[in-house]
Amino acid sequence: MERNNDKISSFQLGLILAVTMIGVGILTLPRTLTEVVGPDGWVVLLLAAFIALVIALVIAVLVKKFPQETVVEFSSSLIGKPLGMIISIGFFIYCILFSAMEVRIFGEITKEYLLLNTPIEVLMITLLLAAVYLIRSGIEPIARMAQIIFPVVVLIAVVIILPVLPELDLTNLLPVLKTPITKIIKAIPIIFFSFVGIELMLLFSAFVIEPQNIKKHVSFAVIMVSAVYMFILIVTVTRFGLVESTHIIWPSLELFKTIDLPGAFIENVEAFIIGIWILSLFMTLVTLYFGGSLIISRILKSKEQNYFVLPILPIIYFIALIPDNIAQVADYMDMISNYLSTFYVILLPILLLVISSFKKRKGGKKSA
Amino acid sequence: MHKWKIVCIMMVMILITGCWDKVEIDKRAFVAVICIDKFEAKDGDGKNVGETKKAIDEERNRYMITIAYPNTGVIAGKGEGEPKFVYTSVGKNFYDILDNLSTRLGRRMHFRHTKAIVIGEGLAEDEKLFREVLDTIERSPQIGRKVNLIITPGKAKKIIDTNTKDEAVLGLFIRELVEQNLGTARLADADFGYILRSLHESQTAITPRIFSSKDEFKIAGAAVLKDFKMVGYLGEEDTRNLMFMFDKVQSSVIHIEVDDLIMPIHITDSKTKKKVYEKDGSIYTSFHIKAEGDLGQHLFEVRDQPLDDEYIQKLERTASKYLEEQIDTTYKKIQKDFGADLIQAGEYLRKHEPDLWKEVKDDWSQIFPKTKVEAHVDMKIRRIGVTQ
């Protein structure tokens, strides 16, 4: 079945990646960074953003060589079918695990701040069903959704932070660069995983009409996301100070409890913030979940991915219910990002790029 | 096939619609103020705790919490009755008491709009209980960081019994009183967010204190928290001087005496630069204050004096010297009475002089009382009113 809506522009790809990156990471970023390097968090973030940019460019160069192919196809052609298959299945598992953790954290936060009596299972199921509805429609609606949500998220987050600005104390960022350099380097991996999501480019580039523009738009996405992170980090640390930033589980959310808008009963802006955050988390879930179903359909050589969407739902749901408490969720998240993300975000693209350039040189010789 | 679709739609309608958390607005109790006291046996006055049960309950009663919420109907101008509802209960901890209270309330308690938390002196002096209370409030996702945490000499419950004349919602009234008063710099400008930050950073903080009589409040001065408990009070003048050190003075009045004449100077603008440095083996804290003010009062029928530049400069010098002395006194008083780094000099060192801080941070609590203070005030009198 040929569908004409399976095409997106590279700009839309950039937006999809941007909304994927802004997800759970944004909530904990100020805390994890401050815990490790104290006031020098912004330096680490800057370095991590730079590395993310490099990785994004590596992936962009790689996918440009294989237009209209996802990682499932080109990894098989590069490193052989069995290995390619293992990598694809691993990628599928990675997408599913990550979606599950996103769903779980969504449930935890919504229950904590907004809906105290609603069972977490119901919250998670409703989010998943809404996601399924979007995912079944294919990549193009997802891209359009990203186009709507990204500006909304960025704009409203900035506007709502404005009332905090007079209370910021920039001296909280002092002393500058007093952290040992080894500590800074060690902190980069931790924060780098707030940029997880770029690796989905390996999958979604297959739908892009003009692959020559991917580089430009993807770097734009990474820069935008880094700017949002930087903004949140600086505002949070300067508002709370170092000790407090490491003390609060979700400092970026707690920030909004310090806002007191003039007029007695208009406060509690954190409800709005969580609303917006749910939008961006929803997009992260959608893209990861879509990635999972796409891999399965490509492995099974099916033309359509939407048959696979619903059967995956219970898997995600049950994985999401595995952790007992919020501490375990964090542990699982760390585990996934330490092992799987390192492989899929950093190692795999570089590996494939090296092999592909090697193969091409061989091919070039042949034709000469 | 058709049947299945209908079944599915019905399931969706039944299972995933509706709202678990629905509470009608008239069934919510918007708790505006929470008063927390340490339980003492004589508090059980038989109304809230059964006399017979008292002996059994004494073990588990640790707190006494009083909440007040406005009667929203009356405030909206519809309906009749008391403008506020007050409930008191005792129990093991905050949530125990809330459970206890909800058995008596027809509404669901809602803390998102809480404006003030008043803590009785007895509780604030008990480190363990006070830490429990601080943690409960900080941990709660509902209570914001803009809440005013206020300490009262005596029982916090008394605050609620005060019938104010001009504002029915007690929490709002306290908030307004605090905001109004900030213009006089006579109370600690400290909301809950600041207190938490300061306690985490240096184990010390100041918080406003509140007095009450039958139908009046007074919020003035500060209670000093050190090592998570209250260690004493600062008077209004000391609090004002501390606010000068914090660069938190919006406006204030100081009274200076020149040639047997006591004149009020309205300070309209003030900027403080704090600096902590080491000189000749001892640590100095210096405050450079630039302030502007107006002359509020002179003497009737004394011509030429206020409009004379030299005279004004004399006033300026006197005012500067007065403020310098004030700051010096307060600094030394803080060192002597509390030994607590309320000035946040340690934090300044950590930020600006990390090398020095590394040396002193381990025994900062011993070093701080020995630090020296320097104050330089540059007072400018800009206006003298409309007569000369």
JSON list of C-alpha atoms in Angstrom, two decimals, chain A residues 91-181:
[
{"chain": "A", "resi": 91, "resn": "PHE", "atom": "CA", "xyz": [17.38, -1.08, 19.19]},
{"chain": "A", "resi": 92, "resn": "PHE", "atom": "CA", "xyz": [13.78, -2.23, 19.45]},
{"chain": "A", "resi": 93, "resn": "ILE", "atom": "CA", "xyz": [14.29, -3.29, 23.06]},
{"chain": "A", "resi": 94, "resn": "TYR", "atom": "CA", "xyz": [16.00, 0.02, 23.78]},
{"chain": "A", "resi": 95, "resn": "CYS", "atom": "CA", "xyz": [13.05, 1.99, 22.38]},
{"chain": "A", "resi": 96, "resn": "ILE", "atom": "CA", "xyz": [10.58, -0.07, 24.34]},
{"chain": "A", "resi": 97, "resn": "LEU", "atom": "CA", "xyz": [12.48, 0.17, 27.62]},
{"chain": "A", "resi": 98, "resn": "PHE", "atom": "CA", "xyz": [12.89, 3.88, 27.26]},
{"chain": "A", "resi": 99, "resn": "SER", "atom": "CA", "xyz": [9.22, 4.39, 26.41]},
{"chain": "A", "resi": 100, "resn": "ALA", "atom": "CA", "xyz": [8.29, 2.36, 29.44]},
{"chain": "A", "resi": 101, "resn": "MET", "atom": "CA", "xyz": [10.41, 4.49, 31.76]},
{"chain": "A", "resi": 102, "resn": "GLU", "atom": "CA", "xyz": [9.01, 7.68, 30.28]},
{"chain": "A", "resi": 103, "resn": "VAL", "atom": "CA", "xyz": [5.50, 6.42, 30.87]},
{"chain": "A", "resi": 104, "resn": "ARG", "atom": "CA", "xyz": [6.33, 5.49, 34.43]},
{"chain": "A", "resi": 105, "resn": "ILE", "atom": "CA", "xyz": [7.87, 8.83, 35.28]},
{"chain": "A", "resi": 106, "resn": "PHE", "atom": "CA", "xyz": [4.89, 10.56, 33.70]},
{"chain": "A", "resi": 107, "resn": "GLY", "atom": "CA", "xyz": [2.66, 8.54, 35.99]},
{"chain": "A", "resi": 108, "resn": "GLU", "atom": "CA", "xyz": [4.69, 9.30, 39.08]},
{"chain": "A", "resi": 109, "resn": "ILE", "atom": "CA", "xyz": [4.82, 13.02, 38.54]},
{"chain": "A", "resi": 110, "resn": "THR", "atom": "CA", "xyz": [1.22, 13.41, 37.52]},
{"chain": "A", "resi": 111, "resn": "LYS", "atom": "CA", "xyz": [0.09, 11.49, 40.56]},
{"chain": "A", "resi": 112, "resn": "GLU", "atom": "CA", "xyz": [2.37, 13.43, 42.87]},
{"chain": "A", "resi": 113, "resn": "TYR", "atom": "CA", "xyz": [1.48, 16.91, 41.70]},
{"chain": "A", "resi": 114, "resn": "LEU", "atom": "CA", "xyz": [-1.89, 16.77, 39.98]},
{"chain": "A", "resi": 115, "resn": "LEU", "atom": "CA", "xyz": [-4.13, 13.75, 40.36]},
{"chain": "A", "resi": 116, "resn": "LEU", "atom": "CA", "xyz": [-3.60, 12.37, 43.82]},
{"chain": "A", "resi": 117, "resn": "ASN", "atom": "CA", "xyz": [-6.34, 9.80, 43.84]},
{"chain": "A", "resi": 118, "resn": "THR", "atom": "CA", "xyz": [-6.21, 8.49, 40.31]},
{"chain": "A", "resi": 119, "resn": "PRO", "atom": "CA", "xyz": [-4.48, 5.12, 40.08]},
{"chain": "A", "resi": 120, "resn": "ILE", "atom": "CA", "xyz": [-1.15, 5.38, 38.31]},
{"chain": "A", "resi": 121, "resn": "GLU", "atom": "CA", "xyz": [-2.16, 2.51, 36.02]},
{"chain": "A", "resi": 122, "resn": "VAL", "atom": "CA", "xyz": [-5.03, 4.54, 34.65]},
{"chain": "A", "resi": 123, "resn": "LEU", "atom": "CA", "xyz": [-2.82, 7.55, 34.06]},
{"chain": "A", "resi": 124, "resn": "MET", "atom": "CA", "xyz": [-0.31, 5.44, 32.20]},
{"chain": "A", "resi": 125, "resn": "ILE", "atom": "CA", "xyz": [-2.89, 3.61, 30.11]},
{"chain": "A", "resi": 126, "resn": "THR", "atom": "CA", "xyz": [-4.56, 6.83, 29.03]},
{"chain": "A", "resi": 127, "resn": "LEU", "atom": "CA", "xyz": [-1.25, 8.33, 27.95]},
{"chain": "A", "resi": 128, "resn": "LEU", "atom": "CA", "xyz": [-0.34, 5.15, 26.09]},
{"chain": "A", "resi": 129, "resn": "LEU", "atom": "CA", "xyz": [-3.69, 4.99, 24.30]},
{"chain": "A", "resi": 130, "resn": "ALA", "atom": "CA", "xyz": [-3.39, 8.61, 23.23]},
{"chain": "A", "resi": 131, "resn": "ALA", "atom": "CA", "xyz": [0.11, 7.86, 21.98]},
{"chain": "A", "resi": 132, "resn": "VAL", "atom": "CA", "xyz": [-1.09, 4.81, 20.08]},
{"chain": "A", "resi": 133, "resn": "TYR", "atom": "CA", "xyz": [-3.67, 6.90, 18.32]},
{"chain": "A", "resi": 134, "resn": "LEU", "atom": "CA", "xyz": [-1.01, 9.24, 17.02]},
{"chain": "A", "resi": 135, "resn": "ILE", "atom": "CA", "xyz": [1.53, 6.55, 16.25]},
{"chain": "A", "resi": 136, "resn": "ARG", "atom": "CA", "xyz": [-0.86, 4.51, 14.15]},
{"chain": "A", "resi": 137, "resn": "SER", "atom": "CA", "xyz": [-1.29, 7.46, 11.82]},
{"chain": "A", "resi": 138, "resn": "GLY", "atom": "CA", "xyz": [2.35, 7.38, 10.78]},
{"chain": "A", "resi": 139, "resn": "ILE", "atom": "CA", "xyz": [5.31, 9.68, 10.73]},
{"chain": "A", "resi": 140, "resn": "GLU", "atom": "CA", "xyz": [3.75, 12.68, 9.07]},
{"chain": "A", "resi": 141, "resn": "PRO", "atom": "CA", "xyz": [1.13, 13.43, 11.74]},
{"chain": "A", "resi": 142, "resn": "ILE", "atom": "CA", "xyz": [3.84, 12.95, 14.35]},
{"chain": "A", "resi": 143, "resn": "ALA", "atom": "CA", "xyz": [5.96, 15.52, 12.58]},
{"chain": "A", "resi": 144, "resn": "ARG", "atom": "CA", "xyz": [3.06, 17.94, 12.47]},
{"chain": "A", "resi": 145, "resn": "MET", "atom": "CA", "xyz": [2.40, 17.37, 16.15]},
{"chain": "A", "resi": 146, "resn": "ALA", "atom": "CA", "xyz": [6.07, 18.11, 16.87]},
{"chain": "A", "resi": 147, "resn": "GLN", "atom": "CA", "xyz": [5.74, 21.27, 14.84]},
{"chain": "A", "resi": 148, "resn": "ILE", "atom": "CA", "xyz": [2.86, 22.40, 17.02]},
{"chain": "A", "resi": 149, "resn": "ILE", "atom": "CA", "xyz": [4.25, 21.32, 20.35]},
{"chain": "A", "resi": 150, "resn": "PHE", "atom": "CA", "xyz": [7.87, 22.45, 20.19]},
{"chain": "A", "resi": 151, "resn": "PRO", "atom": "CA", "xyz": [7.23, 26.20, 19.96]},
{"chain": "A", "resi": 152, "resn": "VAL", "atom": "CA", "xyz": [4.47, 25.97, 22.53]},
{"chain": "A", "resi": 153, "resn": "VAL", "atom": "CA", "xyz": [6.72, 24.21, 25.01]},
{"chain": "A", "resi": 154, "resn": "VAL", "atom": "CA", "xyz": [9.62, 26.58, 24.55]},
{"chain": "A", "resi": 155, "resn": "LEU", "atom": "CA", "xyz": [7.58, 29.77, 24.51]},
{"chain": "A", "resi": 156, "resn": "ILE", "atom": "CA", "xyz": [5.36, 29.03, 27.47]},
{"chain": "A", "resi": 157, "resn": "ALA", "atom": "CA", "xyz": [8.24, 27.73, 29.56]},
{"chain": "A", "resi": 158, "resn": "VAL", "atom": "CA", "xyz": [10.13, 30.95, 28.97]},
{"chain": "A", "resi": 159, "resn": "VAL", "atom": "CA", "xyz": [7.12, 33.17, 29.61]},
{"chain": "A", "resi": 160, "resn": "ILE", "atom": "CA", "xyz": [6.23, 31.45, 32.85]},
{"chain": "A", "resi": 161, "resn": "ILE", "atom": "CA", "xyz": [9.78, 31.71, 34.12]},
{"chain": "A", "resi": 162, "resn": "LEU", "atom": "CA", "xyz": [9.75, 35.49, 33.71]},
{"chain": "A", "resi": 163, "resn": "PRO", "atom": "CA", "xyz": [8.24, 36.18, 37.17]},
{"chain": "A", "resi": 164, "resn": "VAL", "atom": "CA", "xyz": [11.16, 34.32, 38.77]},
{"chain": "A", "resi": 165, "resn": "LEU", "atom": "CA", "xyz": [13.77, 36.49, 37.12]},
{"chain": "A", "resi": 166, "resn": "PRO", "atom": "CA", "xyz": [13.92, 39.29, 39.71]},
{"chain": "A", "resi": 167, "resn": "GLU", "atom": "CA", "xyz": [14.68, 36.77, 42.43]},
{"chain": "A", "resi": 168, "resn": "LEU", "atom": "CA", "xyz": [17.63, 35.19, 40.71]},
{"chain": "A", "resi": 169, "resn": "ASP", "atom": "CA", "xyz": [20.95, 35.47, 42.45]},
{"chain": "A", "resi": 170, "resn": "LEU", "atom": "CA", "xyz": [23.65, 35.11, 39.86]},
{"chain": "A", "resi": 171, "resn": "THR", "atom": "CA", "xyz": [26.36, 34.76, 42.50]},
{"chain": "A", "resi": 172, "resn": "ASN", "atom": "CA", "xyz": [25.11, 31.21, 42.95]},
{"chain": "A", "resi": 173, "resn": "LEU", "atom": "CA", "xyz": [27.08, 30.34, 39.84]},
{"chain": "A", "resi": 174, "resn": "LEU", "atom": "CA", "xyz": [30.32, 31.28, 41.58]},
{"chain": "A", "resi": 175, "resn": "PRO", "atom": "CA", "xyz": [33.08, 30.19, 41.91]},
{"chain": "A", "resi": 176, "resn": "VAL", "atom": "CA", "xyz": [33.67, 29.62, 38.23]},
{"chain": "A", "resi": 177, "resn": "LEU", "atom": "CA", "xyz": [35.84, 26.77, 37.05]},
{"chain": "A", "resi": 178, "resn": "LYS", "atom": "CA", "xyz": [37.07, 25.69, 40.46]},
{"chain": "A", "resi": 179, "resn": "THR", "atom": "CA", "xyz": [36.01, 22.09, 39.84]},
{"chain": "A", "resi": 180, "resn": "PRO", "atom": "CA", "xyz": [38.84, 19.73, 38.97]},
{"chain": "A", "resi": 181, "resn": "ILE", "atom": "CA", "xyz": [38.95, 19.06, 35.25]}
]
